mmCIF file of C-alpha atoms in Angstrom:
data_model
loop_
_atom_site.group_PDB
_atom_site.id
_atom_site.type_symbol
_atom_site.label_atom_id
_atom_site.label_comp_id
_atom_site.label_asym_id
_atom_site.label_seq_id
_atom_site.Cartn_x
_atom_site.Cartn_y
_atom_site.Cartn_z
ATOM 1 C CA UNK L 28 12.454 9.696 12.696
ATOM 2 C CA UNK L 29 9.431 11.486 11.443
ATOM 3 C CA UNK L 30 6.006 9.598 12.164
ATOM 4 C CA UNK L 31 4.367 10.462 9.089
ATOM 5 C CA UNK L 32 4.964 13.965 7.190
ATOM 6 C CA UNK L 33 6.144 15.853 4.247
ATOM 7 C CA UNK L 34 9.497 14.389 2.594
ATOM 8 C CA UNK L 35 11.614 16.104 -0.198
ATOM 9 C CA UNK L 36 11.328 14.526 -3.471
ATOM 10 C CA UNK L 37 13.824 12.418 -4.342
ATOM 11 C CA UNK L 38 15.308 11.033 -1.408
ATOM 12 C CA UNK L 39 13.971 7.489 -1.999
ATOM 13 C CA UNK L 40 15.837 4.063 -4.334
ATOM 14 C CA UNK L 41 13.423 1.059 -3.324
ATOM 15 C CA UNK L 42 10.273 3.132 -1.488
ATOM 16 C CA UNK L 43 7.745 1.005 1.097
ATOM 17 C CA UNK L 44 4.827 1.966 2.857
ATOM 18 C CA UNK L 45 3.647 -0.407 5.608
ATOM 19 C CA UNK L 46 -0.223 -0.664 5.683
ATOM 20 C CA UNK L 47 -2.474 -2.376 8.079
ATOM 21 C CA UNK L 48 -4.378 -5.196 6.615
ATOM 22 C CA UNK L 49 -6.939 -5.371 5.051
ATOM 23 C CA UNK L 50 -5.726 -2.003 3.212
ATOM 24 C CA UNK L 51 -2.768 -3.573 2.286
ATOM 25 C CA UNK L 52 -3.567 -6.763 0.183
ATOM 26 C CA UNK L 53 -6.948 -4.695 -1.002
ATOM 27 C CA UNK L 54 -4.225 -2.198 -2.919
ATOM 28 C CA UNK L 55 -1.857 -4.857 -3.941
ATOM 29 C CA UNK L 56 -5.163 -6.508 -5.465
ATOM 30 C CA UNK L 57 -6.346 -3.986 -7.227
ATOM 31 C CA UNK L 58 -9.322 -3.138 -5.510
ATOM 32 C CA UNK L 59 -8.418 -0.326 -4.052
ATOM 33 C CA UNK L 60 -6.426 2.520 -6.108
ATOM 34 C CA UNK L 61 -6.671 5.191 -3.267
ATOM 35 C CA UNK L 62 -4.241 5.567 -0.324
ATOM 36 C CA UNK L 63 -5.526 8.187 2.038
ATOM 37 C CA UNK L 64 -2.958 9.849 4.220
ATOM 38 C CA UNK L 65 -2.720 13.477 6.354
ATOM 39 C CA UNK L 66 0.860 14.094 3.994
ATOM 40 C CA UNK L 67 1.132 14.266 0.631
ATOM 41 C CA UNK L 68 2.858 11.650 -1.385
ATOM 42 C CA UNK L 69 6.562 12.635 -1.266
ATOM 43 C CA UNK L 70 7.203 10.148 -4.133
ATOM 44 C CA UNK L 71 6.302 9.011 -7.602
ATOM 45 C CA UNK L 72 7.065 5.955 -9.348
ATOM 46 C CA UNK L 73 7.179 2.551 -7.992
ATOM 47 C CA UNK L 74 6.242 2.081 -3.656
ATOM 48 C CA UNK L 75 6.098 -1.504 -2.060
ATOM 49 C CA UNK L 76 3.492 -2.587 0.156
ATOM 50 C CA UNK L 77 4.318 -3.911 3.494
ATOM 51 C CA UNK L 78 1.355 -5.383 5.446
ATOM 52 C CA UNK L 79 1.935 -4.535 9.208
ATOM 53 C CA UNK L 80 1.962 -7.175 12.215
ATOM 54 C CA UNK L 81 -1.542 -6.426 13.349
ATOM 55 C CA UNK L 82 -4.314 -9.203 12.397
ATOM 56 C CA UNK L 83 -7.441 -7.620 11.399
ATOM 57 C CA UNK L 84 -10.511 -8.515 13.173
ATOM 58 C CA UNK L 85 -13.081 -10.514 10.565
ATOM 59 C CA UNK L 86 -15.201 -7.486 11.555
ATOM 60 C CA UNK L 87 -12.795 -4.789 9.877
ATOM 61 C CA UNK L 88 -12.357 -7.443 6.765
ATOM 62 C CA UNK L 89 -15.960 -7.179 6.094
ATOM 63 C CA UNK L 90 -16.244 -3.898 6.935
ATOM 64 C CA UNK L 91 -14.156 -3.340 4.348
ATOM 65 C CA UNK L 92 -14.859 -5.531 1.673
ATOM 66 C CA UNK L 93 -18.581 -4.587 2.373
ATOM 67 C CA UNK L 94 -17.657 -0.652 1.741
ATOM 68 C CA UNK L 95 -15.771 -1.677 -1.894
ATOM 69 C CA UNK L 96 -18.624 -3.916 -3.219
ATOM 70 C CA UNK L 97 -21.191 -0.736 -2.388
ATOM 71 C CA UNK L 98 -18.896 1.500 -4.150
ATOM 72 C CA UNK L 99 -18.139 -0.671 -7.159
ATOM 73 C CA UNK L 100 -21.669 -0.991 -7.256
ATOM 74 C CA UNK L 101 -22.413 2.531 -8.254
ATOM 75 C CA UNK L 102 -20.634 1.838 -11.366
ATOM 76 C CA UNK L 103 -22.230 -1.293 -11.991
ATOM 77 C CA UNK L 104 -19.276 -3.406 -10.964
ATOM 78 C CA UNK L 105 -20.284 -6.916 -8.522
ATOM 79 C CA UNK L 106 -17.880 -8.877 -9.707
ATOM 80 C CA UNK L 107 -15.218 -8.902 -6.865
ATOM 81 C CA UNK L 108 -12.361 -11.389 -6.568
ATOM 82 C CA UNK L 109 -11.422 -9.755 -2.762
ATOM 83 C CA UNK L 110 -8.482 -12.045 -1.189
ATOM 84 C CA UNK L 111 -8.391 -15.374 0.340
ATOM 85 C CA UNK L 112 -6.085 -14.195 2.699
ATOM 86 C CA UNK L 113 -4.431 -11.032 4.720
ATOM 87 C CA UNK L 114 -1.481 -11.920 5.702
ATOM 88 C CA UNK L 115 0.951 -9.805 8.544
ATOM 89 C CA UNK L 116 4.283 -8.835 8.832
ATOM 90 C CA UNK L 117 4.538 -9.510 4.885
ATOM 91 C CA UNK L 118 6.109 -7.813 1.908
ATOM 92 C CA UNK L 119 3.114 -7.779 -0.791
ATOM 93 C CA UNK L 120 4.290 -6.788 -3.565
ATOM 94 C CA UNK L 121 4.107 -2.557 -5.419
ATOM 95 C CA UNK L 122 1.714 -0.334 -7.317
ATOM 96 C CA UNK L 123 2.888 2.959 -9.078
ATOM 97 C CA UNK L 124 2.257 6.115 -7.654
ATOM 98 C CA UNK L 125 1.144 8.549 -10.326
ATOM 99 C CA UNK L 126 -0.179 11.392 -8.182
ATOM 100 C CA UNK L 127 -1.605 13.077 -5.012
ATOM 101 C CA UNK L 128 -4.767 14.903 -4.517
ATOM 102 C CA UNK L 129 -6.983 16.673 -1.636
ATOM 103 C CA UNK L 130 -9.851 14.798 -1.223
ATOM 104 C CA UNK L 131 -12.100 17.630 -2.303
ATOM 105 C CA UNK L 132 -10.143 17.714 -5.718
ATOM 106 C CA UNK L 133 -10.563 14.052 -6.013
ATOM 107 C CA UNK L 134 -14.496 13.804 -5.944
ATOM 108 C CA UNK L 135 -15.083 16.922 -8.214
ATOM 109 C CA UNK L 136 -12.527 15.396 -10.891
ATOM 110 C CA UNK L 137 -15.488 14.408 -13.225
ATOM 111 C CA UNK L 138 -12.664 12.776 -15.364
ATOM 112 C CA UNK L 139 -12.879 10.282 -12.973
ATOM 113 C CA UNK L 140 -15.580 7.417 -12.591
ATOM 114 C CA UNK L 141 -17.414 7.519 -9.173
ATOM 115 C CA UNK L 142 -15.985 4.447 -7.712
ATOM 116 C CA UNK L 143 -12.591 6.023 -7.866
ATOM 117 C CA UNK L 144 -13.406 9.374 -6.301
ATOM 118 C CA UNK L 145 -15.926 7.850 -3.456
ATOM 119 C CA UNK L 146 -12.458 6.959 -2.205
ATOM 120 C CA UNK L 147 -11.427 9.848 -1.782
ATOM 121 C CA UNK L 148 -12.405 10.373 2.341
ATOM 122 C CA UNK L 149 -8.948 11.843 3.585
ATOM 123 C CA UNK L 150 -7.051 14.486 3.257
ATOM 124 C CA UNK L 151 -4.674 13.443 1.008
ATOM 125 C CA UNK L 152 -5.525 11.033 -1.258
ATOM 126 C CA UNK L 153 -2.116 9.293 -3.341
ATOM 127 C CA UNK L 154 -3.473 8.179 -6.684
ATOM 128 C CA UNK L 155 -2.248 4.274 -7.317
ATOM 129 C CA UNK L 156 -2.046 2.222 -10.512
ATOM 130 C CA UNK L 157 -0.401 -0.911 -12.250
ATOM 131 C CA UNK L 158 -0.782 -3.142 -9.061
ATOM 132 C CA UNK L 159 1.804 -6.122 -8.846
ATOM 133 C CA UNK L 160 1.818 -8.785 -6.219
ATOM 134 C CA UNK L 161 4.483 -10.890 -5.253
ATOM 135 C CA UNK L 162 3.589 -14.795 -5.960
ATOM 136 C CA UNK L 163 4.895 -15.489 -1.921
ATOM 137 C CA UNK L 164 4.553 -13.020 0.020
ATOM 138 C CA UNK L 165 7.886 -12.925 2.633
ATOM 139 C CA UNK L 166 8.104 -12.110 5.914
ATOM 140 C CA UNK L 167 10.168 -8.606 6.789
ATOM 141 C CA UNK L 168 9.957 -5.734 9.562
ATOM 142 C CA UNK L 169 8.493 -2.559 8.416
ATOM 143 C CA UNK L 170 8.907 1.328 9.788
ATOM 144 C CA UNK L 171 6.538 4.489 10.083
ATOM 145 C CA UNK L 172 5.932 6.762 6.856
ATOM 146 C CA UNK L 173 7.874 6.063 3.935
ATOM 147 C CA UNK L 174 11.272 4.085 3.766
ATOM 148 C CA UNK L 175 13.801 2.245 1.616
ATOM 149 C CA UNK L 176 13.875 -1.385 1.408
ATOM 150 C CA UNK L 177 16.811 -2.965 1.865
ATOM 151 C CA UNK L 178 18.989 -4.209 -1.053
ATOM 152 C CA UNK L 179 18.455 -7.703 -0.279
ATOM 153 C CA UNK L 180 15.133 -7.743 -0.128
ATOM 154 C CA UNK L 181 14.302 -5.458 -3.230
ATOM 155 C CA UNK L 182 16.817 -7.588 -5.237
ATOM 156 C CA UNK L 183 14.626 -11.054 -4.174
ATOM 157 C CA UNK L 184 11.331 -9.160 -4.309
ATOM 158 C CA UNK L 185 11.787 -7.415 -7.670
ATOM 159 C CA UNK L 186 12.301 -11.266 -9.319
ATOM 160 C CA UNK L 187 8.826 -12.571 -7.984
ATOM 161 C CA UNK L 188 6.193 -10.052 -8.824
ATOM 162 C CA UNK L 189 3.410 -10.275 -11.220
ATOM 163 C CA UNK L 190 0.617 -8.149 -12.610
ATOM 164 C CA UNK L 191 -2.550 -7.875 -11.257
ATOM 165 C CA UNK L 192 -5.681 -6.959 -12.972
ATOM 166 C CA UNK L 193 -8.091 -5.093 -10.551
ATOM 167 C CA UNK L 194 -12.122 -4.935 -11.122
ATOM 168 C CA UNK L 195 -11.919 -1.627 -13.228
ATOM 169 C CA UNK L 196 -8.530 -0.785 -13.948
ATOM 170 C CA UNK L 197 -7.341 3.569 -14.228
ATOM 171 C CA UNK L 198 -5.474 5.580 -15.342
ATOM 172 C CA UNK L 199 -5.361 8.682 -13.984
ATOM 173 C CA UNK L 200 -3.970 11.538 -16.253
ATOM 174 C CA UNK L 201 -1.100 13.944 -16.020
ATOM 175 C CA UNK L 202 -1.443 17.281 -16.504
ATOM 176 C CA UNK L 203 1.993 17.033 -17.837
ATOM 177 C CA UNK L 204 3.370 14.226 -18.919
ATOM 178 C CA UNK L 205 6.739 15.076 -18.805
ATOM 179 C CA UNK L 206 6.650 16.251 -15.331
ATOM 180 C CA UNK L 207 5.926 12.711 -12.855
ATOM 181 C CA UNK L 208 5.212 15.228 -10.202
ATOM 182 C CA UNK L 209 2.913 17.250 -12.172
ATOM 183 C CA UNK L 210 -0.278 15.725 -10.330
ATOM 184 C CA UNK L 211 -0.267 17.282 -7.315
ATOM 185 C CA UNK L 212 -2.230 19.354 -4.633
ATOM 186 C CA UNK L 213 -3.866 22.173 -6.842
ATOM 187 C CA UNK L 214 -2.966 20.981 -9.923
ATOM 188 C CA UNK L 215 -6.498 19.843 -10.958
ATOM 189 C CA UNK L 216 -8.146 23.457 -10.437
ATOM 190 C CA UNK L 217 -5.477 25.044 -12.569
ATOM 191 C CA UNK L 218 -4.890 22.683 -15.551
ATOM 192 C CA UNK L 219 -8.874 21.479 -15.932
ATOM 193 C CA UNK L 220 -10.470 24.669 -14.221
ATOM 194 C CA UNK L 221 -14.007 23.346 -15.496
ATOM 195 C CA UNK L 222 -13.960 20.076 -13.921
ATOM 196 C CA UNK L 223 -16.500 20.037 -11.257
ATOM 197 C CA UNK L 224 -18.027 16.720 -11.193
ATOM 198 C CA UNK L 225 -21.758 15.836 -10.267
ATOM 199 C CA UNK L 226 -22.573 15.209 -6.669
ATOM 200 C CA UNK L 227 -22.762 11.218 -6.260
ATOM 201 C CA UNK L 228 -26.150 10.262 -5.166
ATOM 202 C CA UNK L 229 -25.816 8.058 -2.000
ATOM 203 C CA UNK L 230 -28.160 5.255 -1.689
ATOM 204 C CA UNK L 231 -28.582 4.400 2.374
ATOM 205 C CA UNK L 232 -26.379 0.668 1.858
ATOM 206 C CA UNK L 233 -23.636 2.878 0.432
ATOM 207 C CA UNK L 234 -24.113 5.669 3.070
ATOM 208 C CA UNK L 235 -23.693 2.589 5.627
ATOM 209 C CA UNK L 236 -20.780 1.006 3.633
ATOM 210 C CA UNK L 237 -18.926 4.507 4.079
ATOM 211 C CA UNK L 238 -19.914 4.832 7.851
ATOM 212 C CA UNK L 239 -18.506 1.275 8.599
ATOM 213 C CA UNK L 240 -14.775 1.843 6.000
ATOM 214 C CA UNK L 241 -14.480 4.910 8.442
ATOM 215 C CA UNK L 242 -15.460 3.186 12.023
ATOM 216 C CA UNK L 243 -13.551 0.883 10.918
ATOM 217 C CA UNK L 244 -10.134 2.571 10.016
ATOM 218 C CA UNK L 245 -10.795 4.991 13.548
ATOM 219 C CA UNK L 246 -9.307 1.727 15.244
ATOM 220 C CA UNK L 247 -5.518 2.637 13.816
ATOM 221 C CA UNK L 248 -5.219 6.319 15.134
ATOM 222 C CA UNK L 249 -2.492 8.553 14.838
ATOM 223 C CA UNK L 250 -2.282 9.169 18.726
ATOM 224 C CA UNK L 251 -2.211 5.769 19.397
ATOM 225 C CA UNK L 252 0.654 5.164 21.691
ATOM 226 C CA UNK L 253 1.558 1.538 21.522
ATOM 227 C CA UNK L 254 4.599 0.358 18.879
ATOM 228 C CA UNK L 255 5.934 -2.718 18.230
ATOM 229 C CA UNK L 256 9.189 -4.253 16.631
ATOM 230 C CA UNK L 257 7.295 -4.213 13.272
ATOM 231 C CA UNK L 258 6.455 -0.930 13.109
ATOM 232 C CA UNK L 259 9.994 0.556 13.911
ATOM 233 C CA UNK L 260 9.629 4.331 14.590
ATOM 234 C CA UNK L 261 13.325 4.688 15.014
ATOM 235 C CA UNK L 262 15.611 3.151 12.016
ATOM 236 C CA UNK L 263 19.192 3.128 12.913
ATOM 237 C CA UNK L 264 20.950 6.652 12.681
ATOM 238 C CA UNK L 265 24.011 5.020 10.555
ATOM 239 C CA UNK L 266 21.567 4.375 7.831
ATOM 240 C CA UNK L 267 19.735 7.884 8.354
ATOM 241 C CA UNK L 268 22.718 9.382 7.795
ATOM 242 C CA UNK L 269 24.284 7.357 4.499
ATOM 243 C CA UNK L 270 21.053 8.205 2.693
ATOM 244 C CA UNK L 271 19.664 11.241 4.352
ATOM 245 C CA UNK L 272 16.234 9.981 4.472
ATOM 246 C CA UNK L 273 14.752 7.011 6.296
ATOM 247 C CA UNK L 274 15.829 3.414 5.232
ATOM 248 C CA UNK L 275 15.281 -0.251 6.270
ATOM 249 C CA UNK L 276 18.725 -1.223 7.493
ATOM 250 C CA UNK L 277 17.348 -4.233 9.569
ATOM 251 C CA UNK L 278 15.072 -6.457 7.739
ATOM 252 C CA UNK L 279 14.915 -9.777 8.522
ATOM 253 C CA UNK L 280 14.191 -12.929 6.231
ATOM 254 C CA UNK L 281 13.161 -15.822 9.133
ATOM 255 C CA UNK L 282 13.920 -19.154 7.044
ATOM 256 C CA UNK L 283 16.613 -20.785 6.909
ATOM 257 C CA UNK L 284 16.113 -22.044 2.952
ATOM 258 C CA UNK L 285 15.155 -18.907 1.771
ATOM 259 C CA UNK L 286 18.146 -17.476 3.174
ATOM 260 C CA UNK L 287 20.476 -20.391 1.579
ATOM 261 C CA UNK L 288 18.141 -19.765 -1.957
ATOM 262 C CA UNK L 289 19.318 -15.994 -1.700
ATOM 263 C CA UNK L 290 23.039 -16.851 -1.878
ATOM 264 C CA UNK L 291 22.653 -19.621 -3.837
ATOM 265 C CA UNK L 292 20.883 -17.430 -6.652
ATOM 266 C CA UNK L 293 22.467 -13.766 -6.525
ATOM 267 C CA UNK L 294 20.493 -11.708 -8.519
ATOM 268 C CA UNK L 295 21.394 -8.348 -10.425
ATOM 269 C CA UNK L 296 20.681 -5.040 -9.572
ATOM 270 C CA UNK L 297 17.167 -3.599 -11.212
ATOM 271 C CA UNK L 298 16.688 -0.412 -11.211
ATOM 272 C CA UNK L 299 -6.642 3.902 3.440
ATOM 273 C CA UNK L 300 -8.276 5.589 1.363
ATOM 274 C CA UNK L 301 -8.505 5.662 5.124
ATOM 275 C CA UNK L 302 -5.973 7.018 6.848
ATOM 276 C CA UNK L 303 -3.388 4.468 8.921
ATOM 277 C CA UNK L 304 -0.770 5.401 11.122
ATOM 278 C CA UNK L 305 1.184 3.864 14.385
ATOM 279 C CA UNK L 306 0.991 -0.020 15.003
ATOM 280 C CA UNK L 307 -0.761 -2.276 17.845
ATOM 281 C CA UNK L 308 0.301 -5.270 19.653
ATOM 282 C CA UNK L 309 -0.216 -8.594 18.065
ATOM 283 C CA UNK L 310 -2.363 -10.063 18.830
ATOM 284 C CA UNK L 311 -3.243 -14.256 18.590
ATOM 285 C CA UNK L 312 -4.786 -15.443 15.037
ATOM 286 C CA UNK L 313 -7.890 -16.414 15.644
ATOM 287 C CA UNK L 314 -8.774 -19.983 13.978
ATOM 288 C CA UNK L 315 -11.310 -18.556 11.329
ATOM 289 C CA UNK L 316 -9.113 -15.360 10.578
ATOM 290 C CA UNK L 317 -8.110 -15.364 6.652
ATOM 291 C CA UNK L 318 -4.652 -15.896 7.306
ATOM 292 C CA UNK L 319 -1.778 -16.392 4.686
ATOM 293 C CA UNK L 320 0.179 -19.518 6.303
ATOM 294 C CA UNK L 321 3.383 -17.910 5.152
ATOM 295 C CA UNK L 322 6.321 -18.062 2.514
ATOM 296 C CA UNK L 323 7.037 -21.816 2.050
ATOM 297 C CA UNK L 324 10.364 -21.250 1.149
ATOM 298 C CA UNK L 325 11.061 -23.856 -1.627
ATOM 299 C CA UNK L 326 8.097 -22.138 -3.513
ATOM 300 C CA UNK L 327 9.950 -18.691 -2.913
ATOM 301 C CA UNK L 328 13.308 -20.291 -3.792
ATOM 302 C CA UNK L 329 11.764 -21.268 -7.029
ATOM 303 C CA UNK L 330 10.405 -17.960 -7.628
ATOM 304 C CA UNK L 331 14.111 -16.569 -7.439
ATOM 305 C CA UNK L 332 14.886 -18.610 -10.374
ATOM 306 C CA UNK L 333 11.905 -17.307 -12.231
ATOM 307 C CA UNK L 334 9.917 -20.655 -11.892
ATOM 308 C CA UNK L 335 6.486 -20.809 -11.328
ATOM 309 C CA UNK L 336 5.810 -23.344 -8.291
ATOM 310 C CA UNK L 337 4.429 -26.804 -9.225
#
């Protein structure tokens, strides 16, 4: 399998991208609406967020949080909800992926307000909207670059998400509406070739906001050696095969009730800015970490059913 790299269009049912935390539940939340890679986006539409088995250190949380509330600053924007809690080895919930852009693209589009293209520090950037978050998060492996969840799990997942409204909403425009794939590398010069937005002025907190998001996303390198069983780099060449792209085949759903709640409630079929890539050991939660406690699974089994919990 591929580690991370350009994929026909196309090949995908039920995409997923597995993110380090905090990345992860900062997309799913809204907060953050660009996900930088070295690849371009090889899909549109609807991708689920997987958050990987690494805890993040307190020091990359604030890092991060630190770099969004500078940023949404510039704008005028200090009214942050970030989340309680980053949980691992989680299925989040989805955004939509409307388009991909090279970073220099993405700060001169002056359609744009500044807190959207200081993103932009990659060299792809994949342009996210309509966040949804699952209401309990469930535990599931995840695999490099860009793979299909498993029926199982999309058919569970699809029944428990819900909107999320982020601190400034966008919505980035197609060139062509008709054409999902229109927004793309180069697109931006040729269909708006006067768009050359203003160089942001950088006060020194948001200089040092961007300087820390960056140190702080050099910790998940792409020649980093070490895998683990969450980050799979090797999905199982039956699957492969069957859908001639790269697939989950081998999630796993560790509770026993959720497991029973499945069968007992079939469900139909439905149709970073930074850049993260390879996986490190886990490692032990420390006691002051903001840690999800997990998927209690009679408050999953009720989402199934399309209950809210009590």
């Amino acid at each position: 399998m591929k580690k991370g790299g350009p994929r026909r269009e196309g090949n995908y049912t039920n995409p997923c991208l597995t993110m380090h935390q905090p990345w992860a539940s900062l997309l799913v939340h809204g907060i953050k609406r660009i996900e930088g890679r070295s690849w371009p986006a090889p899909i549109r539409g609807r991708l689920w967020i997987h958050a990987a088995s690494k805890v993040p250190e307190e020091a990359t949380i604030k890092a991060m949080e630190d770099f969004y509330k500078e940023i949404y600053a510039v704008n005028g924007i200090t009214d942050i909800k970030f989340p309680e809690h980053y949980p691992v080895s989680r299925l989040l919930g989805c955004v939509e992926v409307v388009g991909c852009l090279r970073c220099e693209e993405l700060v001169q589009w002056e359609t744009l307000p500044e807190v959207v293209r200081l993103e932009g520090q990659t060299d792809f950037c994949w342009l996210c909207e309509q966040p949804k978050k699952l209401l309990v998060p469930f535990e599931m492996r995840g695999y490099q670059g860009v793979y299909n969840l498993e029926r199982k799990i999309y058919d569970a997942a699809v029944r428990g998400l819900f909107p999320v409204v982020g601190p400034a909403p966008v919505k980035f425009p197609l060139p062509n509406p008709r054409d999902p794939f229109s927004l793309k590398p180069g697109s931006i010069s040729a269909s708006f070739p006067d768009s050359k937005a203003s160089a942001i002025e950088k006060s020194s907190s948001l200089s040092a906001a961007i300087a820390g998001a960056r140190a702080a996303a050099t910790q998940f390198s792409k020649d980093q050696n070490v895998r683990t069983n969450t980050v799979d780099n090797n999905p199982p060449d039956s699957t492969r095969s069957k859908l001639q792209t790269t697939v989950v085949e081998d999630h796993k759903i560790h509770d026993t009730n959720l497991r029973d709640a499945l069968k007992a409630n079939p469900v139909s079929e439905q149709s970073n800015c930074f850049e993260e890539e390879g996986s490190s050991s886990h490692s032990k939660l420390p006691a002051n970490l903001k840690q999800h406690p997990g998927a209690p699974s009679k408050i999953f089994a009720a989402a199934l059913r399309g209950l809210k919990p009590s």
